[in-house]
mmCIF file of C-alpha atoms and ligand atoms in Angstrom:
data_model
loop_
_atom_site.group_PDB
_atom_site.id
_atom_site.type_symbol
_atom_site.label_atom_id
_atom_site.label_comp_id
_atom_site.label_asym_id
_atom_site.label_seq_id
_atom_site.Cartn_x
_atom_site.Cartn_y
_atom_site.Cartn_z
ATOM 1 C CA MET A 28 5.742 50.486 -33.430
ATOM 2 C CA GLN A 29 4.713 51.768 -29.971
ATOM 3 C CA ASN A 30 7.661 50.063 -28.313
ATOM 4 C CA ALA A 31 10.023 51.486 -30.939
ATOM 5 C CA ALA A 32 8.698 54.966 -30.148
ATOM 6 C CA PHE A 33 8.888 54.475 -26.343
ATOM 7 C CA SER A 34 12.448 53.371 -26.729
ATOM 8 C CA ALA A 35 13.346 56.276 -29.029
ATOM 9 C CA CYS A 36 11.900 58.697 -26.447
ATOM 10 C CA ASN A 37 13.587 56.939 -23.508
ATOM 11 C CA LEU A 38 10.224 56.295 -21.895
ATOM 12 C CA ASP A 39 9.801 53.480 -19.403
ATOM 13 C CA TYR A 40 6.615 52.088 -20.962
ATOM 14 C CA VAL A 41 5.874 48.769 -22.639
ATOM 15 C CA TYR A 42 3.119 47.877 -25.140
ATOM 16 C CA ILE A 43 1.870 44.289 -24.991
ATOM 17 C CA PRO A 44 -0.872 42.585 -27.042
ATOM 18 C CA PHE A 45 -3.551 40.495 -25.319
ATOM 19 C CA ALA A 46 -6.179 38.433 -27.092
ATOM 20 C CA VAL A 47 -9.432 38.949 -25.150
ATOM 21 C CA ALA A 48 -12.589 36.925 -25.804
ATOM 22 C CA PRO A 49 -15.758 39.060 -26.140
ATOM 23 C CA GLU A 50 -17.325 37.585 -22.992
ATOM 24 C CA LYS A 51 -14.180 38.421 -20.985
ATOM 25 C CA LEU A 52 -13.981 42.101 -21.961
ATOM 26 C CA GLY A 53 -15.363 43.453 -18.657
ATOM 27 C CA GLU A 54 -12.989 41.313 -16.624
ATOM 28 C CA ALA A 55 -10.061 42.318 -18.832
ATOM 29 C CA VAL A 56 -10.847 46.015 -18.361
ATOM 30 C CA SER A 57 -11.126 45.613 -14.557
ATOM 31 C CA GLY A 58 -7.853 43.710 -14.573
ATOM 32 C CA LEU A 59 -6.028 46.423 -16.508
ATOM 33 C CA HIS A 60 -7.440 49.029 -14.156
ATOM 34 C CA ALA A 61 -6.332 47.039 -11.116
ATOM 35 C CA LEU A 62 -2.858 46.653 -12.575
ATOM 36 C CA GLY A 63 -2.562 50.414 -12.876
ATOM 37 C CA VAL A 64 -1.848 50.628 -16.606
ATOM 38 C CA ARG A 65 -1.618 54.092 -18.164
ATOM 39 C CA GLY A 66 -3.754 53.157 -21.139
ATOM 40 C CA TYR A 67 -4.452 50.702 -23.905
ATOM 41 C CA ASN A 68 -5.813 50.208 -27.408
ATOM 42 C CA VAL A 69 -8.830 48.097 -28.232
ATOM 43 C CA THR A 70 -9.634 46.688 -31.621
ATOM 44 C CA ILE A 71 -12.217 44.563 -33.409
ATOM 45 C CA PRO A 72 -14.563 43.250 -32.017
ATOM 46 C CA HIS A 73 -14.358 45.395 -28.853
ATOM 47 C CA LYS A 74 -14.442 48.972 -30.202
ATOM 48 C CA THR A 75 -18.117 49.627 -29.379
ATOM 49 C CA GLU A 76 -18.653 47.179 -26.545
ATOM 50 C CA ILE A 77 -15.843 48.731 -24.468
ATOM 51 C CA ILE A 78 -17.827 51.977 -24.071
ATOM 52 C CA ARG A 79 -20.022 50.663 -21.277
ATOM 53 C CA TYR A 80 -16.997 49.873 -19.121
ATOM 54 C CA LEU A 81 -15.490 53.381 -19.395
ATOM 55 C CA ASP A 82 -16.011 56.467 -17.224
ATOM 56 C CA GLY A 83 -16.112 59.009 -20.019
ATOM 57 C CA LEU A 84 -15.639 59.634 -23.727
ATOM 58 C CA ASP A 85 -13.678 62.220 -25.643
ATOM 59 C CA LYS A 86 -15.605 63.911 -28.493
ATOM 60 C CA SER A 87 -13.642 61.867 -31.024
ATOM 61 C CA ALA A 88 -15.062 58.645 -29.547
ATOM 62 C CA GLU A 89 -18.517 60.067 -28.953
ATOM 63 C CA ASP A 90 -18.850 61.082 -32.618
ATOM 64 C CA ALA A 91 -17.371 57.865 -33.954
ATOM 65 C CA GLY A 92 -19.481 55.721 -31.602
ATOM 66 C CA ALA A 93 -16.352 53.660 -31.074
ATOM 67 C CA VAL A 94 -13.198 53.670 -28.990
ATOM 68 C CA ASN A 95 -9.751 52.515 -30.051
ATOM 69 C CA THR A 96 -7.678 54.197 -27.324
ATOM 70 C CA VAL A 97 -8.221 54.345 -23.564
ATOM 71 C CA LEU A 98 -6.414 56.642 -21.139
ATOM 72 C CA VAL A 99 -6.457 55.847 -17.428
ATOM 73 C CA ASP A 100 -6.203 59.212 -15.748
ATOM 74 C CA ASN A 101 -6.534 59.608 -11.972
ATOM 75 C CA GLY A 102 -8.359 56.306 -11.841
ATOM 76 C CA ARG A 103 -10.855 57.320 -14.567
ATOM 77 C CA MET A 104 -10.923 55.484 -17.885
ATOM 78 C CA ILE A 105 -11.536 57.808 -20.799
ATOM 79 C CA GLY A 106 -12.182 56.528 -24.333
ATOM 80 C CA TYR A 107 -10.789 58.223 -27.440
ATOM 81 C CA ASN A 108 -10.956 57.448 -31.117
ATOM 82 C CA THR A 109 -7.735 58.243 -32.945
ATOM 83 C CA ASP A 110 -8.621 56.350 -36.151
ATOM 84 C CA GLY A 111 -10.464 59.207 -37.860
ATOM 85 C CA ASP A 112 -7.861 61.851 -37.044
ATOM 86 C CA GLY A 113 -5.229 59.327 -38.123
ATOM 87 C CA LEU A 114 -6.930 59.191 -41.502
ATOM 88 C CA VAL A 115 -6.990 62.987 -41.827
ATOM 89 C CA CYS A 116 -3.301 63.149 -40.954
ATOM 90 C CA SER A 117 -2.399 60.389 -43.412
ATOM 91 C CA LEU A 118 -4.396 62.115 -46.177
ATOM 92 C CA ALA A 119 -2.256 65.207 -45.656
ATOM 93 C CA GLU A 120 1.041 63.327 -45.441
ATOM 94 C CA ASP A 121 0.519 60.630 -48.036
ATOM 95 C CA LEU A 122 -1.808 62.320 -50.551
ATOM 96 C CA ASN A 123 -1.214 65.997 -49.871
ATOM 97 C CA PHE A 124 -4.970 66.300 -49.390
ATOM 98 C CA VAL A 125 -6.801 68.482 -46.874
ATOM 99 C CA PRO A 126 -10.538 67.949 -46.354
ATOM 100 C CA THR A 127 -11.451 71.509 -47.331
ATOM 101 C CA MET A 128 -10.177 70.776 -50.844
ATOM 102 C CA GLY A 129 -13.300 69.314 -52.425
ATOM 103 C CA THR A 130 -15.928 66.575 -52.557
ATOM 104 C CA ILE A 131 -15.033 63.378 -50.704
ATOM 105 C CA VAL A 132 -16.673 60.027 -51.463
ATOM 106 C CA ILE A 133 -16.741 57.572 -48.569
ATOM 107 C CA ILE A 134 -17.309 53.937 -49.482
ATOM 108 C CA GLY A 135 -18.937 52.043 -46.617
ATOM 109 C CA ALA A 136 -21.149 53.009 -43.687
ATOM 110 C CA GLY A 137 -19.829 50.844 -40.848
ATOM 111 C CA GLY A 138 -17.712 51.750 -37.841
ATOM 112 C CA ALA A 139 -14.657 52.748 -39.862
ATOM 113 C CA ALA A 140 -16.767 54.990 -42.115
ATOM 114 C CA ARG A 141 -18.391 56.658 -39.107
ATOM 115 C CA GLY A 142 -15.019 57.577 -37.579
ATOM 116 C CA ALA A 143 -13.774 58.795 -40.947
ATOM 117 C CA VAL A 144 -16.792 60.991 -41.702
ATOM 118 C CA ALA A 145 -16.732 62.523 -38.215
ATOM 119 C CA ALA A 146 -13.025 63.350 -38.432
ATOM 120 C CA LEU A 147 -13.374 64.768 -41.961
ATOM 121 C CA CYS A 148 -16.231 66.979 -40.728
ATOM 122 C CA ARG A 149 -14.137 68.157 -37.753
ATOM 123 C CA ALA A 150 -11.405 68.978 -40.269
ATOM 124 C CA GLU A 151 -13.888 71.221 -42.100
ATOM 125 C CA ALA A 152 -14.738 69.046 -45.084
ATOM 126 C CA LYS A 153 -17.181 70.865 -47.359
ATOM 127 C CA ARG A 154 -19.035 67.985 -48.969
ATOM 128 C CA VAL A 155 -19.078 64.280 -48.058
ATOM 129 C CA ILE A 156 -20.885 61.629 -50.095
ATOM 130 C CA ILE A 157 -21.549 58.265 -48.455
ATOM 131 C CA VAL A 158 -22.125 55.236 -50.657
ATOM 132 C CA ASN A 159 -22.754 51.788 -49.257
ATOM 133 C CA ARG A 160 -23.968 48.371 -50.380
ATOM 134 C CA THR A 161 -26.849 48.708 -47.894
ATOM 135 C CA PHE A 162 -28.313 52.114 -48.714
ATOM 136 C CA ASP A 163 -30.276 52.388 -45.436
ATOM 137 C CA LYS A 164 -27.048 52.303 -43.462
ATOM 138 C CA ALA A 165 -25.618 55.116 -45.577
ATOM 139 C CA CYS A 166 -28.785 57.145 -44.869
ATOM 140 C CA ALA A 167 -28.579 56.474 -41.125
ATOM 141 C CA LEU A 168 -24.937 57.584 -41.012
ATOM 142 C CA LYS A 169 -25.742 60.679 -43.056
ATOM 143 C CA SER A 170 -28.604 61.694 -40.691
ATOM 144 C CA ASP A 171 -26.500 61.194 -37.591
ATOM 145 C CA MET A 172 -23.535 63.157 -38.976
ATOM 146 C CA ASN A 173 -25.862 65.889 -40.292
ATOM 147 C CA GLN A 174 -27.076 66.469 -36.739
ATOM 148 C CA ARG A 175 -23.537 66.600 -35.355
ATOM 149 C CA TYR A 176 -22.088 68.686 -38.201
ATOM 150 C CA PRO A 177 -24.891 70.738 -39.779
ATOM 151 C CA GLU A 178 -22.372 72.993 -41.516
ATOM 152 C CA VAL A 179 -21.087 70.130 -43.716
ATOM 153 C CA PHE A 180 -23.044 69.069 -46.804
ATOM 154 C CA ILE A 181 -23.435 65.289 -46.369
ATOM 155 C CA GLU A 182 -25.288 63.060 -48.801
ATOM 156 C CA ALA A 183 -26.145 59.357 -48.970
ATOM 157 C CA VAL A 184 -26.029 58.039 -52.502
ATOM 158 C CA LYS A 185 -27.095 54.746 -54.083
ATOM 159 C CA MET A 186 -24.330 52.622 -55.632
ATOM 160 C CA GLU A 187 -25.856 52.860 -59.101
ATOM 161 C CA GLU A 188 -25.957 56.677 -58.936
ATOM 162 C CA LEU A 189 -22.358 57.182 -57.906
ATOM 163 C CA ASN A 190 -20.350 56.908 -61.098
ATOM 164 C CA GLU A 191 -21.920 59.254 -63.616
ATOM 165 C CA LYS A 192 -23.541 61.715 -61.267
ATOM 166 C CA TYR A 193 -20.883 62.189 -58.594
ATOM 167 C CA LEU A 194 -17.450 60.823 -59.516
ATOM 168 C CA PRO A 195 -16.574 63.443 -62.159
ATOM 169 C CA TYR A 196 -16.752 66.125 -59.415
ATOM 170 C CA THR A 197 -15.011 64.103 -56.709
ATOM 171 C CA SER A 198 -11.586 65.055 -55.319
ATOM 172 C CA LEU A 199 -11.031 62.051 -53.084
ATOM 173 C CA VAL A 200 -12.395 58.503 -52.768
ATOM 174 C CA VAL A 201 -11.873 56.683 -49.454
ATOM 175 C CA ASN A 202 -12.550 52.971 -49.082
ATOM 176 C CA THR A 203 -13.502 52.210 -45.469
ATOM 177 C CA THR A 204 -14.719 48.670 -46.120
ATOM 178 C CA SER A 205 -12.816 45.407 -45.964
ATOM 179 C CA ILE A 206 -13.298 44.814 -49.702
ATOM 180 C CA GLY A 207 -9.792 44.345 -51.065
ATOM 181 C CA MET A 208 -8.428 42.375 -48.116
ATOM 182 C CA ASN A 209 -9.078 39.177 -49.996
ATOM 183 C CA GLY A 210 -8.298 40.507 -53.457
ATOM 184 C CA ASP A 211 -11.786 41.671 -54.425
ATOM 185 C CA ARG A 212 -12.538 44.729 -56.542
ATOM 186 C CA ILE A 213 -15.152 47.313 -55.552
ATOM 187 C CA GLU A 214 -17.507 46.244 -58.305
ATOM 188 C CA PHE A 215 -19.778 49.281 -58.331
ATOM 189 C CA LEU A 216 -16.941 51.836 -58.523
ATOM 190 C CA ASN A 217 -15.931 53.001 -62.030
ATOM 191 C CA LEU A 218 -12.655 54.844 -61.504
ATOM 192 C CA ALA A 219 -12.629 55.954 -65.142
ATOM 193 C CA MET A 220 -15.289 58.527 -64.217
ATOM 194 C CA LEU A 221 -12.889 60.364 -61.882
ATOM 195 C CA SER A 222 -10.935 63.369 -63.076
ATOM 196 C CA LYS A 223 -7.162 62.934 -63.469
ATOM 197 C CA SER A 224 -6.540 65.069 -60.372
ATOM 198 C CA ALA A 225 -8.690 62.889 -58.088
ATOM 199 C CA LYS A 226 -7.003 60.887 -55.305
ATOM 200 C CA VAL A 227 -7.794 57.442 -53.919
ATOM 201 C CA TYR A 228 -7.254 56.227 -50.341
ATOM 202 C CA ASP A 229 -7.755 52.615 -49.284
ATOM 203 C CA MET A 230 -7.856 52.055 -45.511
ATOM 204 C CA VAL A 231 -6.843 48.462 -46.152
ATOM 205 C CA TYR A 232 -3.109 47.843 -45.652
ATOM 206 C CA SER A 233 -3.020 44.085 -45.955
ATOM 207 C CA PRO A 234 -2.314 43.506 -48.765
ATOM 208 C CA LEU A 235 -0.406 46.748 -49.318
ATOM 209 C CA ILE A 236 -1.606 46.831 -52.917
ATOM 210 C CA THR A 237 -5.317 46.112 -53.156
ATOM 211 C CA PRO A 238 -7.144 45.859 -56.490
ATOM 212 C CA LEU A 239 -8.419 49.417 -55.856
ATOM 213 C CA ILE A 240 -4.889 50.777 -55.365
ATOM 214 C CA HIS A 241 -3.580 48.768 -58.316
ATOM 215 C CA GLU A 242 -6.310 49.951 -60.652
ATOM 216 C CA ALA A 243 -6.241 53.611 -59.558
ATOM 217 C CA SER A 244 -2.459 53.920 -59.744
ATOM 218 C CA GLY A 245 -2.552 52.221 -63.160
ATOM 219 C CA MET A 246 -4.795 55.081 -64.281
ATOM 220 C CA GLY A 247 -2.257 57.617 -63.067
ATOM 221 C CA LEU A 248 -4.237 58.685 -59.987
ATOM 222 C CA MET A 249 -2.477 59.533 -56.731
ATOM 223 C CA VAL A 250 -3.115 56.676 -54.277
ATOM 224 C CA SER A 251 -2.377 55.579 -50.727
ATOM 225 C CA ASN A 252 -3.040 52.463 -48.697
ATOM 226 C CA GLY A 253 -3.952 52.541 -44.980
ATOM 227 C CA LEU A 254 -0.468 52.093 -43.540
ATOM 228 C CA GLY A 255 -0.126 55.823 -42.848
ATOM 229 C CA MET A 256 -3.460 55.849 -41.026
ATOM 230 C CA LEU A 257 -2.356 52.906 -38.873
ATOM 231 C CA ALA A 258 0.820 54.766 -37.938
ATOM 232 C CA SER A 259 -0.965 58.075 -37.345
ATOM 233 C CA GLN A 260 -3.629 56.635 -35.056
ATOM 234 C CA GLY A 261 -0.774 55.099 -33.066
ATOM 235 C CA GLU A 262 1.089 58.405 -32.859
ATOM 236 C CA ARG A 263 -2.020 60.047 -31.450
ATOM 237 C CA ALA A 264 -2.502 57.287 -28.889
ATOM 238 C CA PHE A 265 1.159 57.635 -27.894
ATOM 239 C CA THR A 266 0.651 61.340 -27.199
ATOM 240 C CA ILE A 267 -2.559 60.717 -25.234
ATOM 241 C CA TRP A 268 -0.728 58.277 -22.940
ATOM 242 C CA THR A 269 2.627 59.993 -22.588
ATOM 243 C CA GLY A 270 1.993 63.669 -23.312
ATOM 244 C CA GLN A 271 4.889 63.490 -25.781
ATOM 245 C CA THR A 272 5.106 63.468 -29.558
ATOM 246 C CA PRO A 273 6.828 60.398 -31.013
ATOM 247 C CA PRO A 274 9.671 60.986 -33.492
ATOM 248 C CA LYS A 275 8.106 61.989 -36.802
ATOM 249 C CA GLY A 276 7.679 59.107 -39.224
ATOM 250 C CA LEU A 277 9.181 56.495 -36.898
ATOM 251 C CA MET A 278 6.021 54.386 -36.555
ATOM 252 C CA LYS A 279 5.393 54.440 -40.323
ATOM 253 C CA GLN A 280 9.002 53.452 -40.975
ATOM 254 C CA PHE A 281 8.696 50.631 -38.477
ATOM 255 C CA LEU A 282 5.500 49.339 -40.120
ATOM 256 C CA THR A 283 6.950 49.648 -43.596
ATOM 257 C CA GLY A 284 9.929 47.594 -42.424
ATOM 258 C CA ILE A 285 7.637 44.860 -41.114
ATOM 259 C CA CYS A 286 5.333 44.849 -44.123
ATOM 260 C CA CYS A 287 8.133 44.786 -46.681
ATOM 261 C CA SER A 288 10.387 42.248 -44.968
HETATM 262 P P1 LIG B 303 -16.020 48.338 -39.753
HETATM 263 O O1 LIG B 303 -16.210 48.619 -38.299
HETATM 264 O O2 LIG B 303 -14.659 47.783 -40.084
HETATM 265 O O3 LIG B 303 -16.386 49.495 -40.628
HETATM 266 P P2 LIG B 303 -18.574 47.104 -40.201
HETATM 267 O O4 LIG B 303 -19.178 48.044 -39.217
HETATM 268 O O5 LIG B 303 -18.981 45.675 -40.166
HETATM 269 O O6 LIG B 303 -16.996 47.120 -40.089
HETATM 270 O O7 LIG B 303 -18.836 47.713 -41.680
HETATM 271 C C1 LIG B 303 -18.355 47.099 -42.817
HETATM 272 C C2 LIG B 303 -18.690 47.975 -44.036
HETATM 273 O O8 LIG B 303 -18.125 47.375 -45.195
HETATM 274 C C3 LIG B 303 -20.164 48.108 -44.311
HETATM 275 O O9 LIG B 303 -20.389 49.372 -44.893
HETATM 276 C C4 LIG B 303 -20.412 46.979 -45.310
HETATM 277 O O10 LIG B 303 -21.534 47.180 -46.143
HETATM 278 P P3 LIG B 303 -23.022 46.766 -45.621
HETATM 279 O O11 LIG B 303 -23.473 47.877 -44.730
HETATM 280 O O12 LIG B 303 -23.829 46.643 -46.853
HETATM 281 O O13 LIG B 303 -22.846 45.451 -44.890
HETATM 282 C C5 LIG B 303 -19.160 47.084 -46.132
HETATM 283 N N1 LIG B 303 -18.826 45.836 -46.818
HETATM 284 C C6 LIG B 303 -18.190 44.768 -46.287
HETATM 285 N N2 LIG B 303 -18.023 43.811 -47.236
HETATM 286 C C7 LIG B 303 -18.548 44.298 -48.388
HETATM 287 C C8 LIG B 303 -18.675 43.792 -49.717
HETATM 288 N N3 LIG B 303 -18.216 42.590 -50.057
HETATM 289 N N4 LIG B 303 -19.290 44.571 -50.638
HETATM 290 C C9 LIG B 303 -19.770 45.791 -50.319
HETATM 291 N N5 LIG B 303 -19.665 46.322 -49.073
HETATM 292 C C10 LIG B 303 -19.075 45.586 -48.114
#
């Protein structure tokens, strides 16, 4: 999708994937620097580990505690995180949802959840509820985000408390975990407790229709998978590297073409 956008903008850039073993990350970063690249993406399992090799972090990466995009600027390597803002953008485009609209339930408390909560807070979310299999991790994420964004009401909630106490007043549910990639349901989530106007976002995009998406859309709820977030984080990275905006919707179209062919 990056190459499609470079080509559409007549930019003389190329995007190439490299598989890098964890123990070779430092060498890979030095190599990219020596080659004079403009920037790169990093993904699992390097998103946190990369930080120690960089010269600075943008606030997006600092808050998320993870980097997915690096810009090499005047010899300095700066880490960004475009995942969270990609989510916020996809929520607007795919679900017509803006974070100020109401209570948001975040499922999960790992790296993806951290980036999501931080971006939702930056986008002026009013109330964020974090629910996770391991409650202590939800509490740790809540405390950290509370310190960074004291103006947002953030709560950590136990799985067994979610359905009756919180779901009826929830506007949006976001799954940040990998549950669903292998066809599993989110066992503790009872979608029937949501109001008919609630929306459901699953960051998973492979498969395109997870059990969560299937079940929620079957109940008439507005739903979206994570394809829009994948495209949006890429659009942001594109702009960080090139200073230009890619043609609107091109990356999403490209991904949709791949995923549906
Ligand atoms: P990522 O960076 O993709 O978020 P991670 O940091 O390993 O990955 O976090 C994975 C998240 O998915 C965690 O919140 C994890 O819950 P735990 O903290 O209890 O481990 C959650 N998760 C993964 N598989 C799960 C499952 N089968 N059931 C419930 N939660 C699961």
